[in-house]
Short mmCIF file of C-alpha atoms and ligand atoms in Angstrom, two decimals:
data_model
loop_
_atom_site.label_atom_id
_atom_site.label_comp_id
_atom_site.label_asym_id
_atom_site.label_seq_id
_atom_site.Cartn_x
_atom_site.Cartn_y
_atom_site.Cartn_z
CA MET A 1 27.46 -23.17 10.10
CA GLY A 2 30.56 -20.92 9.93
CA THR A 3 33.99 -22.64 8.12
CA ARG A 4 37.64 -23.48 10.03
CA MET A 5 40.37 -24.52 8.29
CA ILE A 6 42.05 -27.01 9.81
CA GLY A 7 45.39 -28.24 7.96
CA THR A 8 47.23 -26.56 5.03
CA GLY A 9 49.99 -28.79 3.04
CA SER A 10 51.93 -27.89 -0.48
CA SER A 11 53.63 -29.60 -2.81
CA LEU A 12 57.51 -27.95 -5.16
CA PRO A 13 59.11 -29.13 -7.85
CA LYS A 14 62.39 -31.06 -7.28
CA ALA A 15 64.71 -28.54 -9.76
CA VAL A 16 65.44 -24.85 -8.17
CA VAL A 17 65.87 -22.79 -11.30
CA THR A 18 68.30 -19.15 -10.23
CA ASN A 19 68.58 -16.16 -10.92
CA ASP A 20 71.70 -16.92 -12.59
CA ASP A 21 70.99 -19.91 -13.70
CA LEU A 22 68.65 -17.89 -16.13
CA SER A 23 70.83 -15.49 -16.37
CA LYS A 24 72.71 -18.10 -18.65
CA ILE A 25 70.29 -18.55 -21.32
CA MET A 26 68.77 -15.12 -21.66
CA ASP A 27 69.75 -11.33 -21.70
CA THR A 28 69.04 -11.16 -17.46
CA SER A 29 70.77 -10.23 -14.47
CA ASP A 30 70.36 -11.93 -10.89
CA GLU A 31 71.11 -7.67 -9.96
CA TRP A 32 68.05 -6.86 -12.11
CA ILE A 33 65.29 -9.65 -10.64
CA SER A 34 65.89 -9.46 -6.97
CA SER A 35 65.26 -5.61 -7.20
CA ARG A 36 63.24 -5.11 -8.95
CA THR A 37 61.45 -8.25 -7.35
CA GLY A 38 62.27 -10.69 -5.06
CA ILE A 39 62.56 -12.83 -6.39
CA ARG A 40 65.80 -14.80 -6.15
CA GLU A 41 64.78 -18.74 -7.27
CA ARG A 42 62.07 -20.64 -8.05
CA HIS A 43 61.14 -24.18 -8.35
CA LEU A 44 60.24 -25.81 -11.69
CA ALA A 45 58.72 -28.38 -12.59
CA LYS A 46 60.39 -31.26 -14.91
CA GLU A 47 58.38 -34.50 -14.35
CA GLU A 48 55.80 -33.22 -11.79
CA THR A 49 52.59 -32.37 -13.11
CA THR A 50 49.88 -29.37 -12.23
CA ALA A 51 47.90 -32.19 -11.08
CA SER A 52 50.94 -34.43 -9.44
CA MET A 53 51.79 -31.33 -6.61
CA SER A 54 47.57 -30.89 -6.39
CA THR A 55 48.24 -34.16 -5.09
CA GLU A 56 50.79 -34.19 -2.33
CA ALA A 57 50.01 -31.47 -0.93
CA ALA A 58 46.04 -32.25 -0.84
CA ARG A 59 47.89 -35.85 1.53
CA ARG A 60 50.10 -33.57 3.26
CA ALA A 61 46.77 -31.34 3.46
CA MET A 62 44.87 -33.89 5.39
CA GLU A 63 47.62 -35.37 7.56
CA ASN A 64 47.83 -31.61 8.39
CA ALA A 65 44.21 -31.72 9.30
CA GLY A 66 43.88 -35.38 10.66
CA VAL A 67 41.24 -36.10 7.95
CA THR A 68 41.39 -39.13 5.98
CA ALA A 69 39.40 -39.14 1.78
CA GLN A 70 36.72 -40.84 3.31
CA GLU A 71 35.68 -37.61 4.79
CA ILE A 72 36.49 -35.03 2.01
CA ASP A 73 32.60 -34.81 0.39
CA LEU A 74 34.59 -31.02 -1.64
CA ILE A 75 37.54 -30.58 -3.69
CA ILE A 76 37.91 -27.53 -6.00
CA VAL A 77 41.29 -26.00 -7.14
CA GLY A 78 41.82 -22.77 -7.98
CA THR A 79 44.69 -23.33 -11.75
CA VAL A 80 45.12 -21.45 -15.11
CA SER A 81 47.42 -24.46 -15.72
CA ALA A 82 45.30 -28.32 -15.59
CA ASP A 83 47.10 -31.13 -17.46
CA HIS A 84 43.66 -31.47 -19.06
CA VAL A 85 41.16 -29.36 -20.12
CA THR A 86 38.56 -32.43 -19.16
CA PRO A 87 38.91 -33.80 -16.83
CA ALA A 88 39.37 -30.95 -14.20
CA CYS A 89 42.36 -30.76 -11.73
CA ALA A 90 40.46 -31.16 -8.87
CA CYS A 91 38.70 -34.96 -10.07
CA GLU A 92 42.43 -35.75 -10.92
CA VAL A 93 42.96 -35.05 -7.51
CA GLN A 94 40.00 -37.19 -6.49
CA ALA A 95 40.43 -40.50 -8.24
CA ALA A 96 44.77 -40.22 -5.88
CA ILE A 97 43.66 -39.82 -3.37
CA GLY A 98 40.43 -41.59 -3.26
CA ALA A 99 38.10 -39.60 -2.18
CA VAL A 100 35.06 -41.51 -3.79
CA ASP A 101 32.50 -40.06 -1.81
CA ALA A 102 33.23 -35.87 -3.14
CA VAL A 103 32.48 -33.43 -5.84
CA ALA A 104 35.34 -32.03 -7.90
CA PHE A 105 35.56 -29.20 -9.61
CA ASP A 106 38.23 -26.13 -10.81
CA ILE A 107 38.24 -22.88 -10.96
CA ASN A 108 39.59 -19.98 -12.98
CA ALA A 109 40.56 -16.68 -11.17
CA ALA A 110 43.92 -16.47 -11.77
CA CYS A 111 46.44 -15.29 -8.79
CA SER A 112 43.65 -15.26 -6.59
CA GLY A 113 42.42 -18.37 -7.96
CA PHE A 114 42.82 -20.69 -3.65
CA MET A 115 40.96 -16.70 -2.43
CA PHE A 116 38.03 -18.06 -4.83
CA ALA A 117 37.97 -21.60 -3.26
CA LEU A 118 37.94 -20.68 -0.31
CA ASN A 119 34.62 -18.78 -0.52
CA ILE A 120 33.16 -21.38 -2.87
CA ALA A 121 34.02 -23.62 0.05
CA HIS A 122 32.81 -21.80 3.13
CA ALA A 123 28.97 -20.37 0.56
CA TYR A 124 28.93 -24.97 0.38
CA LEU A 125 29.92 -25.27 3.92
CA GLN A 126 27.47 -22.97 5.10
CA THR A 127 24.63 -24.87 3.40
CA GLY A 128 24.71 -28.11 5.88
CA PHE A 129 25.43 -30.57 3.34
CA TYR A 130 28.94 -30.20 2.82
CA LYS A 131 31.36 -30.83 6.02
CA THR A 132 34.62 -31.18 5.11
CA ALA A 133 36.17 -29.18 1.30
CA LEU A 134 39.89 -30.04 0.32
CA ILE A 135 40.62 -26.81 -0.98
CA ILE A 136 44.37 -26.66 -3.32
CA GLY A 137 45.63 -23.55 -6.01
CA ALA A 138 47.88 -25.22 -8.44
CA GLU A 139 49.50 -23.57 -10.86
CA THR A 140 52.76 -25.22 -13.89
CA LEU A 141 53.10 -21.86 -14.91
CA SER A 142 57.10 -22.35 -16.92
CA LYS A 143 54.90 -24.15 -19.53
CA LEU A 144 52.87 -21.01 -20.06
CA MET A 145 55.56 -18.58 -20.40
CA ASP A 146 57.45 -18.33 -23.48
CA TRP A 147 60.59 -18.31 -22.61
CA SER A 148 61.89 -15.92 -25.13
CA ASP A 149 59.79 -12.83 -22.92
CA ARG A 150 62.56 -11.98 -20.21
CA SER A 151 60.26 -10.05 -18.99
CA THR A 152 58.22 -12.41 -17.50
CA CYS A 153 59.71 -15.36 -17.50
CA VAL A 154 61.68 -14.78 -14.46
CA LEU A 155 58.82 -13.51 -12.75
CA PHE A 156 56.95 -16.89 -12.37
CA GLY A 157 57.74 -20.85 -10.68
CA ASP A 158 55.83 -24.04 -10.39
CA GLY A 159 53.73 -25.61 -7.07
CA ALA A 160 50.72 -25.94 -5.82
CA GLY A 161 49.48 -25.17 -1.96
CA ALA A 162 45.68 -27.33 0.12
CA ALA A 163 44.35 -26.40 3.03
CA ILE A 164 41.58 -28.12 4.96
CA VAL A 165 38.19 -26.22 5.48
CA ARG A 166 35.68 -28.27 7.95
CA ALA A 167 32.32 -26.70 8.15
CA ASP A 168 31.65 -25.81 12.20
CA ASP A 169 29.49 -23.96 14.19
CA ARG A 170 31.93 -21.27 15.16
CA ASN A 171 33.18 -19.37 12.14
CA ARG A 172 36.73 -18.63 11.91
CA LEU A 173 36.61 -16.95 8.24
CA LEU A 174 35.11 -14.15 9.23
CA ALA A 175 34.97 -11.58 6.37
CA PHE A 176 35.33 -12.28 2.99
CA ASP A 177 35.81 -9.67 0.00
CA GLN A 178 36.35 -10.25 -3.60
CA GLY A 179 35.71 -9.07 -7.14
CA SER A 180 36.82 -8.95 -10.71
CA ASP A 181 37.80 -6.57 -13.92
CA GLY A 182 37.15 -8.37 -16.67
CA ILE A 183 36.99 -4.58 -18.31
CA LYS A 184 40.71 -4.47 -17.88
CA GLY A 185 41.75 -8.91 -19.08
CA SER A 186 43.75 -7.78 -21.37
CA VAL A 187 46.68 -6.40 -18.84
CA LEU A 188 47.57 -10.04 -18.02
CA ALA A 189 46.41 -12.48 -20.37
CA CYS A 190 46.37 -16.09 -22.12
CA PRO A 191 44.99 -17.30 -25.24
CA ASN A 192 43.89 -20.77 -25.01
CA ARG A 193 43.79 -22.84 -28.63
CA SER A 194 41.75 -20.83 -31.04
CA ASN A 195 38.96 -22.15 -33.15
CA ASN A 196 39.47 -25.25 -35.28
CA ASN A 197 36.79 -26.91 -37.08
CA PRO A 198 36.53 -26.67 -41.51
CA LEU A 199 34.40 -22.72 -41.44
CA VAL A 200 38.12 -21.50 -39.98
CA GLU A 201 42.00 -21.27 -41.05
CA THR A 202 43.59 -22.63 -37.12
CA SER A 203 46.91 -21.39 -36.09
CA LYS A 204 49.24 -23.65 -35.48
CA GLU A 205 51.43 -21.45 -33.32
CA LEU A 206 51.00 -21.86 -29.59
CA SER A 207 49.89 -19.41 -27.03
CA TYR A 208 51.37 -17.75 -24.08
CA VAL A 209 51.28 -15.54 -20.82
CA HIS A 210 51.20 -12.19 -21.13
CA MET A 211 50.92 -9.19 -19.55
CA ASP A 212 51.58 -5.58 -18.90
CA GLY A 213 53.80 -5.21 -15.23
CA GLN A 214 53.29 -1.95 -14.37
CA GLU A 215 49.17 -2.16 -15.25
CA VAL A 216 49.03 -5.01 -13.62
CA TYR A 217 51.40 -3.60 -10.68
CA LYS A 218 49.25 -0.19 -10.28
CA PHE A 219 45.85 -2.28 -10.20
CA ALA A 220 47.49 -4.17 -7.49
CA VAL A 221 48.34 -1.38 -5.37
CA THR A 222 45.44 0.13 -6.18
CA THR A 223 43.03 -2.07 -5.47
CA VAL A 224 44.47 -4.94 -2.20
CA PRO A 225 44.47 -2.35 0.52
CA VAL A 226 40.91 -1.45 -0.29
CA SER A 227 39.86 -4.33 -0.41
CA LEU A 228 42.07 -5.61 3.12
CA GLN A 229 40.09 -2.54 4.16
CA ARG A 230 37.04 -3.67 3.80
CA THR A 231 36.87 -7.12 4.62
CA ILE A 232 39.44 -5.96 8.19
CA GLN A 233 36.19 -3.90 8.89
CA ALA A 234 34.04 -6.09 7.78
CA ALA A 235 35.09 -8.94 10.13
CA GLY A 236 35.04 -5.87 12.73
CA LEU A 237 39.14 -5.29 12.94
CA THR A 238 41.19 -2.55 11.98
CA VAL A 239 45.00 -3.58 10.57
CA GLU A 240 46.05 -2.95 13.90
CA ASP A 241 44.39 -6.36 15.18
CA ILE A 242 45.29 -8.54 12.04
CA ASP A 243 49.05 -10.93 12.92
CA TYR A 244 49.80 -11.24 9.57
CA PHE A 245 49.58 -10.63 6.27
CA VAL A 246 49.17 -13.09 3.83
CA LEU A 247 49.82 -11.97 -0.17
CA HIS A 248 49.90 -13.16 -3.67
CA GLN A 249 53.79 -13.75 -3.59
CA ALA A 250 53.48 -11.94 -7.20
CA ASN A 251 56.16 -8.39 -6.14
CA ILE A 252 58.03 -7.84 -3.19
CA ARG A 253 57.92 -3.74 -3.74
CA ILE A 254 53.55 -4.83 -4.08
CA LEU A 255 54.18 -5.90 -0.29
CA GLN A 256 56.14 -3.08 0.52
CA ALA A 257 53.38 -0.97 -0.76
CA VAL A 258 50.48 -2.35 0.40
CA ALA A 259 52.46 -2.25 3.72
CA LYS A 260 52.43 0.94 3.08
CA ARG A 261 49.39 2.08 2.52
CA LEU A 262 47.77 0.38 5.42
CA LYS A 263 50.64 2.06 7.79
CA VAL A 264 51.18 -1.75 9.18
CA SER A 265 54.64 -3.06 9.62
CA GLU A 266 56.63 -5.07 6.38
CA ASP A 267 57.07 -7.28 9.42
CA LYS A 268 53.64 -8.26 9.12
CA PHE A 269 54.60 -10.32 5.18
CA PRO A 270 55.97 -12.83 5.09
CA ILE A 271 57.02 -13.56 2.56
CA SER A 272 57.39 -16.96 0.00
CA LEU A 273 58.04 -15.16 -3.01
CA ASP A 274 62.57 -15.09 -2.92
CA HIS A 275 63.00 -18.74 -3.48
CA CYS A 276 59.59 -19.64 -5.17
CA GLY A 277 58.42 -16.54 -7.99
CA ASN A 278 55.18 -15.69 -8.45
CA ILE A 279 52.72 -19.50 -8.45
CA SER A 280 49.75 -17.42 -9.02
CA ALA A 281 47.02 -18.90 -7.55
CA ALA A 282 49.02 -21.61 -5.32
CA SER A 283 51.33 -18.72 -3.92
CA VAL A 284 48.50 -17.69 -1.32
CA PRO A 285 48.69 -21.65 0.39
CA ILE A 286 51.97 -22.67 0.12
CA LEU A 287 53.20 -19.29 1.91
CA LEU A 288 50.16 -20.14 4.53
CA ASP A 289 51.21 -23.99 4.59
CA GLU A 290 54.79 -23.07 4.76
CA MET A 291 53.77 -20.81 8.06
CA ASN A 292 52.22 -22.87 9.79
CA ARG A 293 55.19 -25.81 10.23
CA GLN A 294 57.47 -22.75 10.86
CA GLY A 295 55.16 -22.60 14.40
CA LEU A 296 54.27 -18.61 13.37
CA LEU A 297 50.50 -19.39 13.32
CA LYS A 298 48.85 -19.57 16.92
CA SER A 299 45.18 -20.04 17.99
CA GLY A 300 43.74 -17.08 18.18
CA MET A 301 45.62 -15.20 15.29
CA LYS A 302 44.11 -13.01 12.76
CA ILE A 303 45.20 -13.37 9.68
CA ALA A 304 44.61 -11.25 6.52
CA LEU A 305 44.68 -13.11 2.94
CA ALA A 306 43.97 -11.59 -0.40
CA GLY A 307 44.91 -12.74 -4.15
CA PHE A 308 45.39 -10.46 -6.65
CA GLY A 309 45.92 -10.90 -10.39
CA GLY A 310 44.69 -12.57 -14.42
CA GLY A 311 40.76 -11.35 -15.29
CA LEU A 312 41.01 -9.08 -13.96
CA THR A 313 40.64 -10.46 -10.18
CA TRP A 314 40.94 -9.80 -7.01
CA ALA A 315 40.15 -11.08 -3.13
CA SER A 316 40.78 -10.97 0.72
CA ALA A 317 39.32 -12.30 3.93
CA VAL A 318 40.17 -12.96 7.11
CA LEU A 319 41.09 -15.94 9.16
CA GLU A 320 41.10 -16.72 12.67
CA TRP A 321 43.34 -19.58 12.84
CA ASP A 322 42.00 -22.48 15.15
CA ALA A 323 43.38 -25.54 13.57
O1 UT7 B 401 50.55 -12.68 -10.49
C1 UT7 B 401 49.64 -10.98 -11.01
C2 UT7 B 401 49.97 -9.79 -10.55
N1 UT7 B 401 50.74 -9.33 -11.11
C3 UT7 B 401 52.09 -9.14 -11.33
O2 UT7 B 401 51.85 -8.54 -9.66
C4 UT7 B 401 52.98 -8.34 -11.45
C5 UT7 B 401 53.55 -6.78 -11.66
N2 UT7 B 401 53.94 -6.09 -11.80
C6 UT7 B 401 55.85 -6.27 -11.42
O3 UT7 B 401 56.01 -6.65 -11.16
C7 UT7 B 401 56.31 -5.65 -12.43
O4 UT7 B 401 55.66 -4.59 -13.71
C8 UT7 B 401 57.85 -6.27 -12.65
C9 UT7 B 401 58.63 -7.39 -12.42
C10 UT7 B 401 56.97 -7.28 -14.21
C11 UT7 B 401 58.56 -5.47 -13.90
O5 UT7 B 401 59.15 -4.13 -13.73
P1 UT7 B 401 59.10 -2.69 -13.60
O6 UT7 B 401 60.25 -2.00 -12.28
O7 UT7 B 401 57.76 -2.56 -13.92
O8 UT7 B 401 60.09 -2.38 -14.79
P2 UT7 B 401 59.62 -2.02 -16.54
O9 UT7 B 401 58.68 -3.68 -16.94
O10 UT7 B 401 59.20 -0.72 -16.33
O11 UT7 B 401 60.91 -2.98 -16.99
C12 UT7 B 401 62.24 -1.67 -17.43
C13 UT7 B 401 63.74 -2.74 -17.76
C14 UT7 B 401 62.87 -2.41 -19.30
O12 UT7 B 401 64.40 -1.60 -20.41
P3 UT7 B 401 63.87 -0.85 -20.52
O13 UT7 B 401 63.32 -0.65 -21.34
O14 UT7 B 401 64.40 0.10 -19.87
O15 UT7 B 401 64.97 -0.21 -21.31
C15 UT7 B 401 62.52 -3.68 -19.60
O16 UT7 B 401 63.95 -3.77 -21.14
O17 UT7 B 401 63.87 -3.70 -17.57
C16 UT7 B 401 64.20 -4.33 -19.02
N3 UT7 B 401 63.87 -5.74 -18.70
C17 UT7 B 401 65.07 -6.69 -17.75
N4 UT7 B 401 66.74 -5.78 -17.56
C18 UT7 B 401 66.72 -7.57 -17.09
C19 UT7 B 401 61.95 -6.55 -18.76
N5 UT7 B 401 63.01 -7.45 -17.73
C20 UT7 B 401 64.00 -7.68 -17.17
C21 UT7 B 401 65.02 -8.94 -16.98
N6 UT7 B 401 66.54 -8.96 -16.96
N7 UT7 B 401 63.73 -9.92 -16.53
#
């Protein structure tokens, strides 16, 4: 049994914050942010939550795929910024859309979250016991940012992207590669609550995301091209056969470096980071949905996807588009 992606959806918060807006509240500039990263603006949540954006993205993906909530038997959300420790964001989505027969759970693979969810869904569908999966990458990263740390807070945004994948006799998830390197985990980290019991003195200080940007940059530009090459080869293809490279949107310089290493035109690397910033697990599905709605994805096209980030984690896949 194979996997076929049949619909996509996304949701961004209403509020848009430009680089110029940020330069009014911290020591930064549009020039620094756009020249170092390619980011010009990002959406930040006010009343939106990780679950509300996930639900909206899910409804749009279901509509795009022509799938009802009753048909969905698996919901996986990749997120590091769920609204609750429990219930999982996936369970909140399940309740909101009324997917009463679904198994629902979250996974944490940071910026690779959607890609890991795709691979997990593929494994479930292959068993033959599950038919239709809703996979989501969703983040409200703005709540995890230290807004006095200009080196990280200007990079990230909020949003959610979703896709419906269905079991199919002909497999369109042509190949997959994923990996983790926990030894380097500290280069992109965000502590959870510290111990809180009668045996310890509890710190009341909140913890925020800390990133060693240059280390993460080096990791991305070395690991992602290798992973993509491995996946493309496993799919029986060459880089020339790939119509689009849909990569996690962290920095335009990373996309350019990957294109250069693969000897592929940058035109094959669509971007959303200019108007979304880095939305961790949501980056890949939001970009895929934007491309789908712009009519860029044609039947038979080969799309390479890749996520990379906290963990450290990375994943790539080659999809044949047939929605
Ligand atoms: O999604 C997970 C994956 N994450 C990534 O892939 C991120 C990968 N890393 C990067 O994209 C880049 O390393 C950054 C965009 C995070 C940083 O770019 P950089 O070229 O490595 O800059 P830097 O950290 O070396 O900082 C250069 C200078 C420093 O000043 P000095 O020490 O040279 O005087 C910083 O203090 O830029 C300064 N700086 C800023 N200036 C204005 C740092 N942040 C800002 C800012 N505005 N927002």
